[in-house]
Amino acid sequence: MVGPTNPAIVNIAERLWGVPVPSAPTEPVLRAEARVDLDAIRANVQRLRAAAPTAEVMAVVKAEGYGHGLLPSALAAKDAGASWLGVAILDEALALRDSGVEGRILAWLAAPGERWSDAIRADIDVSVSSTWALDEVSSAAETTGRPARVHLKVDTGLGRNGATPNDWPALVQSAAKAQADGTIDLAGLWSHLAYADEPRHPTITAQVAVFRQALVVAEDAGLDPEVRHLANSAATLTLPEAHFDLVRPGIAVYGVSPGVAVGTPEQLGLTPAMTLAARFVAVKRVPAGQGVSYGHQYVTTAETTLGLVPLGYADGIPRNATNVGPVLAAGRRRTIAGRVCMDQFVLDLDGDDVAAGDEVLLFGPGTNGEPTAEDWALATGTIGYEIVTRIGARVPRVYVGESG
């Protein structure tokens, strides 16, 4: 077992135990890594800005930058001209502030008893969808002695967060009173699309119409928001009528397509930013008829070589990638052989010359023949968002293009 590395802990342990305590290696062994190209993130943000030239861009960096890293992704996006950052939960926004990130940040998913006062003190915009949240925000503003910057969210048809059209007028009236009382500044009015990844879906037109009507209701109540925003990645790229004052691209910032019907990253002018790589930790010859991994869901048909890859479902590799997950190894596309385990999976290398330490590419931009996140999504019945976001914390992120 590797001992503690904090010098204070080492010193205390040596005094208590009377023996030296070994320190951890300063350079960890990289069995696997997620390489994140920050220049790709910058290029993608520039592409998104070009797609919505009349609107500001909010780069969404929630969920650790969709698995790419919260702070590096945020800084790269701002380098490329994103004037806002968006996160789901307040802790993410506060972490950005604690790291010295300036400018506008919106956090939109709150629970009763949220740290509203901390948000106000940190100059973070917050979203409100109901009167209970507005009351809590207003109370926090009174406590801190400064108004909260609030975005009111209307549910235009997604059926998720946001005030329904029936509840919207009451929320708007309450917000107008709070603004008159000096507890809030209305920074935005917003909503979210249900089918933007299917650009011709009839719900899109319907939601835009409901949103426009919600804006009229707010205007009639005397509210004049700084920004109105509706568009996610897909809408930013394909629906100019949904751009309004601000667009909120998320997955496209990282070069992953928001949907098959929208187009491939290449068609959309996006560059995938993450490459997931590993190294074989074992290679061995086995005979025909050898069962592979738990349950022997794969059995070799001839004498062959098996390679062990140290990534599993604890690292975010889908367990249902069993016998279908694509990789690039020894210059060829391969498919996972047998069940994906918690920490590892196996490849049948067809007798090719491979050694422990050789690299395996699970996904990346696809420029070297490796699969893409979209290929993994297709193989496992999910979306590219999930493939990149689920890569776990024990897979180190290695950044390139950091100079900006």
mmCIF file of N, CA, C and O in Angstrom, residues 212-264:
data_model
loop_
_atom_site.group_PDB
_atom_site.id
_atom_site.type_symbol
_atom_site.label_atom_id
_atom_site.label_comp_id
_atom_site.label_asym_id
_atom_site.label_seq_id
_atom_site.Cartn_x
_atom_site.Cartn_y
_atom_site.Cartn_z
ATOM 1 N N ARG A 212 -42.371 32.953 -26.897
ATOM 2 C CA ARG A 212 -42.653 34.340 -27.295
ATOM 3 C C ARG A 212 -43.831 34.901 -26.506
ATOM 4 O O ARG A 212 -43.822 36.068 -26.088
ATOM 5 N N GLN A 213 -44.856 34.073 -26.305
ATOM 6 C CA GLN A 213 -46.002 34.531 -25.532
ATOM 7 C C GLN A 213 -45.618 34.783 -24.077
ATOM 8 O O GLN A 213 -46.088 35.745 -23.451
ATOM 9 N N ALA A 214 -44.747 33.947 -23.542
ATOM 10 C CA ALA A 214 -44.277 34.155 -22.169
ATOM 11 C C ALA A 214 -43.511 35.473 -22.052
ATOM 12 O O ALA A 214 -43.610 36.175 -21.031
ATOM 13 N N LEU A 215 -42.778 35.833 -23.082
ATOM 14 C CA LEU A 215 -42.062 37.102 -23.089
ATOM 15 C C LEU A 215 -43.037 38.275 -23.080
ATOM 16 O O LEU A 215 -42.804 39.290 -22.405
ATOM 17 N N VAL A 216 -44.129 38.121 -23.802
ATOM 18 C CA VAL A 216 -45.150 39.172 -23.835
ATOM 19 C C VAL A 216 -45.762 39.349 -22.441
ATOM 20 O O VAL A 216 -45.972 40.480 -21.975
ATOM 21 N N VAL A 217 -46.059 38.237 -21.778
ATOM 22 C CA VAL A 217 -46.624 38.305 -20.422
ATOM 23 C C VAL A 217 -45.667 39.053 -19.492
ATOM 24 O O VAL A 217 -46.085 39.904 -18.695
ATOM 25 N N ALA A 218 -44.386 38.757 -19.600
ATOM 26 C CA ALA A 218 -43.403 39.436 -18.759
ATOM 27 C C ALA A 218 -43.308 40.916 -19.105
ATOM 28 O O ALA A 218 -43.219 41.780 -18.213
ATOM 29 N N GLU A 219 -43.329 41.219 -20.387
ATOM 30 C CA GLU A 219 -43.268 42.618 -20.819
ATOM 31 C C GLU A 219 -44.472 43.388 -20.311
ATOM 32 O O GLU A 219 -44.340 44.534 -19.834
ATOM 33 N N ASP A 220 -45.655 42.787 -20.375
ATOM 34 C CA ASP A 220 -46.872 43.443 -19.900
ATOM 35 C C ASP A 220 -46.817 43.717 -18.395
ATOM 36 O O ASP A 220 -47.481 44.632 -17.890
ATOM 37 N N ALA A 221 -46.022 42.909 -17.672
ATOM 38 C CA ALA A 221 -45.868 43.119 -16.232
ATOM 39 C C ALA A 221 -44.769 44.123 -15.917
ATOM 40 O O ALA A 221 -44.457 44.365 -14.745
ATOM 41 N N GLY A 222 -44.181 44.699 -16.955
ATOM 42 C CA GLY A 222 -43.160 45.713 -16.758
ATOM 43 C C GLY A 222 -41.750 45.173 -16.620
ATOM 44 O O GLY A 222 -40.841 45.914 -16.233
ATOM 45 N N LEU A 223 -41.544 43.903 -16.953
ATOM 46 C CA LEU A 223 -40.223 43.299 -16.830
ATOM 47 C C LEU A 223 -39.453 43.428 -18.143
ATOM 48 O O LEU A 223 -39.987 43.155 -19.220
ATOM 49 N N ASP A 224 -38.204 43.833 -18.047
ATOM 50 C CA ASP A 224 -37.343 44.006 -19.219
ATOM 51 C C ASP A 224 -36.023 43.285 -18.953
ATOM 52 O O ASP A 224 -35.074 43.872 -18.440
ATOM 53 N N PRO A 225 -35.953 41.990 -19.289
ATOM 54 C CA PRO A 225 -34.754 41.217 -18.958
ATOM 55 C C PRO A 225 -33.550 41.639 -19.787
ATOM 56 O O PRO A 225 -33.682 42.155 -20.900
ATOM 57 N N GLU A 226 -32.394 41.377 -19.241
ATOM 58 C CA GLU A 226 -31.153 41.636 -19.962
ATOM 59 C C GLU A 226 -31.016 40.693 -21.156
ATOM 60 O O GLU A 226 -30.609 41.113 -22.241
ATOM 61 N N VAL A 227 -31.317 39.393 -20.956
ATOM 62 C CA VAL A 227 -31.199 38.407 -22.026
ATOM 63 C C VAL A 227 -32.402 37.473 -22.021
ATOM 64 O O VAL A 227 -32.978 37.161 -20.982
ATOM 65 N N ARG A 228 -32.742 37.030 -23.234
ATOM 66 C CA ARG A 228 -33.765 36.013 -23.430
ATOM 67 C C ARG A 228 -33.069 34.833 -24.096
ATOM 68 O O ARG A 228 -32.381 35.024 -25.095
ATOM 69 N N HIS A 229 -33.258 33.614 -23.571
ATOM 70 C CA HIS A 229 -32.478 32.506 -24.134
ATOM 71 C C HIS A 229 -33.258 31.202 -24.129
ATOM 72 O O HIS A 229 -33.973 30.882 -23.179
ATOM 73 N N LEU A 230 -33.078 30.453 -25.240
ATOM 74 C CA LEU A 230 -33.817 29.222 -25.476
ATOM 75 C C LEU A 230 -32.956 28.131 -26.114
ATOM 76 O O LEU A 230 -33.175 26.945 -25.875
ATOM 77 N N ALA A 231 -31.961 28.507 -26.904
ATOM 78 C CA ALA A 231 -31.271 27.566 -27.782
ATOM 79 C C ALA A 231 -30.179 26.783 -27.070
ATOM 80 O O ALA A 231 -29.307 27.356 -26.417
ATOM 81 N N ASN A 232 -30.207 25.456 -27.232
ATOM 82 C CA ASN A 232 -29.123 24.573 -26.789
ATOM 83 C C ASN A 232 -28.161 24.353 -27.962
ATOM 84 O O ASN A 232 -28.189 25.100 -28.946
ATOM 85 N N SER A 233 -27.326 23.320 -27.897
ATOM 86 C CA SER A 233 -26.349 23.093 -28.973
ATOM 87 C C SER A 233 -27.021 22.936 -30.332
ATOM 88 O O SER A 233 -26.640 23.583 -31.313
ATOM 89 N N ALA A 234 -27.995 22.027 -30.394
ATOM 90 C CA ALA A 234 -28.639 21.751 -31.677
ATOM 91 C C ALA A 234 -29.307 22.994 -32.236
ATOM 92 O O ALA A 234 -29.203 23.296 -33.432
ATOM 93 N N ALA A 235 -30.011 23.718 -31.378
ATOM 94 C CA ALA A 235 -30.706 24.921 -31.846
ATOM 95 C C ALA A 235 -29.724 26.016 -32.225
ATOM 96 O O ALA A 235 -29.969 26.787 -33.160
ATOM 97 N N THR A 236 -28.600 26.100 -31.527
ATOM 98 C CA THR A 236 -27.582 27.076 -31.896
ATOM 99 C C THR A 236 -27.103 26.840 -33.326
ATOM 100 O O THR A 236 -26.907 27.777 -34.101
ATOM 101 N N LEU A 237 -26.943 25.573 -33.688
ATOM 102 C CA LEU A 237 -26.400 25.215 -34.994
ATOM 103 C C LEU A 237 -27.434 25.201 -36.109
ATOM 104 O O LEU A 237 -27.078 25.367 -37.271
ATOM 105 N N THR A 238 -28.712 25.012 -35.777
ATOM 106 C CA THR A 238 -29.700 24.768 -36.840
ATOM 107 C C THR A 238 -30.952 25.635 -36.782
ATOM 108 O O THR A 238 -31.725 25.627 -37.743
ATOM 109 N N LEU A 239 -31.178 26.393 -35.706
ATOM 110 C CA LEU A 239 -32.461 27.099 -35.547
ATOM 111 C C LEU A 239 -32.241 28.575 -35.214
ATOM 112 O O LEU A 239 -32.366 28.982 -34.047
ATOM 113 N N PRO A 240 -31.946 29.405 -36.193
ATOM 114 C CA PRO A 240 -31.727 30.826 -35.915
ATOM 115 C C PRO A 240 -32.910 31.498 -35.225
ATOM 116 O O PRO A 240 -32.703 32.438 -34.443
ATOM 117 N N GLU A 241 -34.134 31.013 -35.474
ATOM 118 C CA GLU A 241 -35.307 31.624 -34.854
ATOM 119 C C GLU A 241 -35.334 31.420 -33.340
ATOM 120 O O GLU A 241 -36.112 32.075 -32.634
ATOM 121 N N ALA A 242 -34.482 30.527 -32.838
ATOM 122 C CA ALA A 242 -34.442 30.264 -31.397
ATOM 123 C C ALA A 242 -33.253 30.940 -30.707
ATOM 124 O O ALA A 242 -33.034 30.728 -29.517
ATOM 125 N N HIS A 243 -32.511 31.776 -31.419
ATOM 126 C CA HIS A 243 -31.292 32.335 -30.844
ATOM 127 C C HIS A 243 -31.557 33.457 -29.840
ATOM 128 O O HIS A 243 -30.810 33.586 -28.855
ATOM 129 N N PHE A 244 -32.505 34.318 -30.080
ATOM 130 C CA PHE A 244 -32.822 35.429 -29.208
ATOM 131 C C PHE A 244 -31.540 36.193 -28.827
ATOM 132 O O PHE A 244 -30.743 36.511 -29.692
ATOM 133 N N ASP A 245 -31.325 36.476 -27.526
ATOM 134 C CA ASP A 245 -30.171 37.294 -27.128
ATOM 135 C C ASP A 245 -28.952 36.472 -26.731
ATOM 136 O O ASP A 245 -27.835 37.000 -26.665
ATOM 137 N N LEU A 246 -29.176 35.188 -26.420
ATOM 138 C CA LEU A 246 -28.122 34.359 -25.848
ATOM 139 C C LEU A 246 -28.382 32.914 -26.236
ATOM 140 O O LEU A 246 -29.539 32.456 -26.201
ATOM 141 N N VAL A 247 -27.344 32.182 -26.620
ATOM 142 C CA VAL A 247 -27.476 30.744 -26.891
ATOM 143 C C VAL A 247 -26.662 29.987 -25.848
ATOM 144 O O VAL A 247 -25.681 30.499 -25.306
ATOM 145 N N ARG A 248 -27.084 28.731 -25.579
ATOM 146 C CA ARG A 248 -26.471 27.956 -24.499
ATOM 147 C C ARG A 248 -25.954 26.614 -25.015
ATOM 148 O O ARG A 248 -26.444 25.557 -24.610
ATOM 149 N N PRO A 249 -24.956 26.592 -25.871
ATOM 150 C CA PRO A 249 -24.434 25.301 -26.333
ATOM 151 C C PRO A 249 -23.724 24.557 -25.214
ATOM 152 O O PRO A 249 -22.995 25.148 -24.411
ATOM 153 N N GLY A 250 -23.931 23.258 -25.175
ATOM 154 C CA GLY A 250 -23.269 22.406 -24.201
ATOM 155 C C GLY A 250 -22.378 21.394 -24.891
ATOM 156 O O GLY A 250 -21.192 21.610 -25.084
ATOM 157 N N ILE A 251 -22.979 20.277 -25.326
ATOM 158 C CA ILE A 251 -22.179 19.185 -25.875
ATOM 159 C C ILE A 251 -21.367 19.611 -27.086
ATOM 160 O O ILE A 251 -20.250 19.119 -27.306
ATOM 161 N N ALA A 252 -21.873 20.538 -27.889
ATOM 162 C CA ALA A 252 -21.140 20.969 -29.080
ATOM 163 C C ALA A 252 -19.843 21.694 -28.726
ATOM 164 O O ALA A 252 -18.903 21.707 -29.519
ATOM 165 N N VAL A 253 -19.787 22.285 -27.540
ATOM 166 C CA VAL A 253 -18.549 22.931 -27.092
ATOM 167 C C VAL A 253 -17.394 21.932 -27.091
ATOM 168 O O VAL A 253 -16.241 22.286 -27.345
ATOM 169 N N TYR A 254 -17.736 20.662 -26.857
ATOM 170 C CA TYR A 254 -16.724 19.610 -26.727
ATOM 171 C C TYR A 254 -16.570 18.789 -28.001
ATOM 172 O O TYR A 254 -15.870 17.782 -28.020
ATOM 173 N N GLY A 255 -17.241 19.247 -29.083
ATOM 174 C CA GLY A 255 -17.055 18.627 -30.382
ATOM 175 C C GLY A 255 -17.844 17.359 -30.604
ATOM 176 O O GLY A 255 -17.560 16.611 -31.544
ATOM 177 N N VAL A 256 -18.833 17.103 -29.765
ATOM 178 C CA VAL A 256 -19.690 15.936 -29.932
ATOM 179 C C VAL A 256 -21.010 16.389 -30.541
ATOM 180 O O VAL A 256 -21.563 17.432 -30.154
ATOM 181 N N SER A 257 -21.532 15.640 -31.489
ATOM 182 C CA SER A 257 -22.773 16.013 -32.143
ATOM 183 C C SER A 257 -23.934 15.965 -31.161
ATOM 184 O O SER A 257 -24.049 15.031 -30.367
ATOM 185 N N PRO A 258 -24.843 16.938 -31.227
ATOM 186 C CA PRO A 258 -26.025 16.896 -30.366
ATOM 187 C C PRO A 258 -27.082 15.910 -30.834
ATOM 188 O O PRO A 258 -28.084 15.710 -30.137
ATOM 189 N N GLY A 259 -26.882 15.278 -31.974
ATOM 190 C CA GLY A 259 -27.851 14.282 -32.422
ATOM 191 C C GLY A 259 -27.593 13.851 -33.850
ATOM 192 O O GLY A 259 -27.073 14.619 -34.668
ATOM 193 N N VAL A 260 -27.975 12.616 -34.138
ATOM 194 C CA VAL A 260 -27.745 12.057 -35.475
ATOM 195 C C VAL A 260 -28.403 12.905 -36.549
ATOM 196 O O VAL A 260 -27.829 13.151 -37.620
ATOM 197 N N ALA A 261 -29.624 13.377 -36.282
ATOM 198 C CA ALA A 261 -30.356 14.145 -37.279
ATOM 199 C C ALA A 261 -29.752 15.530 -37.504
ATOM 200 O O ALA A 261 -30.022 16.171 -38.522
ATOM 201 N N VAL A 262 -28.958 15.995 -36.570
ATOM 202 C CA VAL A 262 -28.325 17.307 -36.706
ATOM 203 C C VAL A 262 -27.088 17.222 -37.584
ATOM 204 O O VAL A 262 -26.778 18.135 -38.342
ATOM 205 N N GLY A 263 -26.367 16.113 -37.504
ATOM 206 C CA GLY A 263 -25.184 15.909 -38.323
ATOM 207 C C GLY A 263 -24.019 15.379 -37.520
ATOM 208 O O GLY A 263 -24.045 15.362 -36.283
ATOM 209 N N THR A 264 -22.995 14.933 -38.213
ATOM 210 C CA THR A 264 -21.784 14.462 -37.557
ATOM 211 C C THR A 264 -20.957 15.666 -37.122
ATOM 212 O O THR A 264 -21.160 16.784 -37.627
#
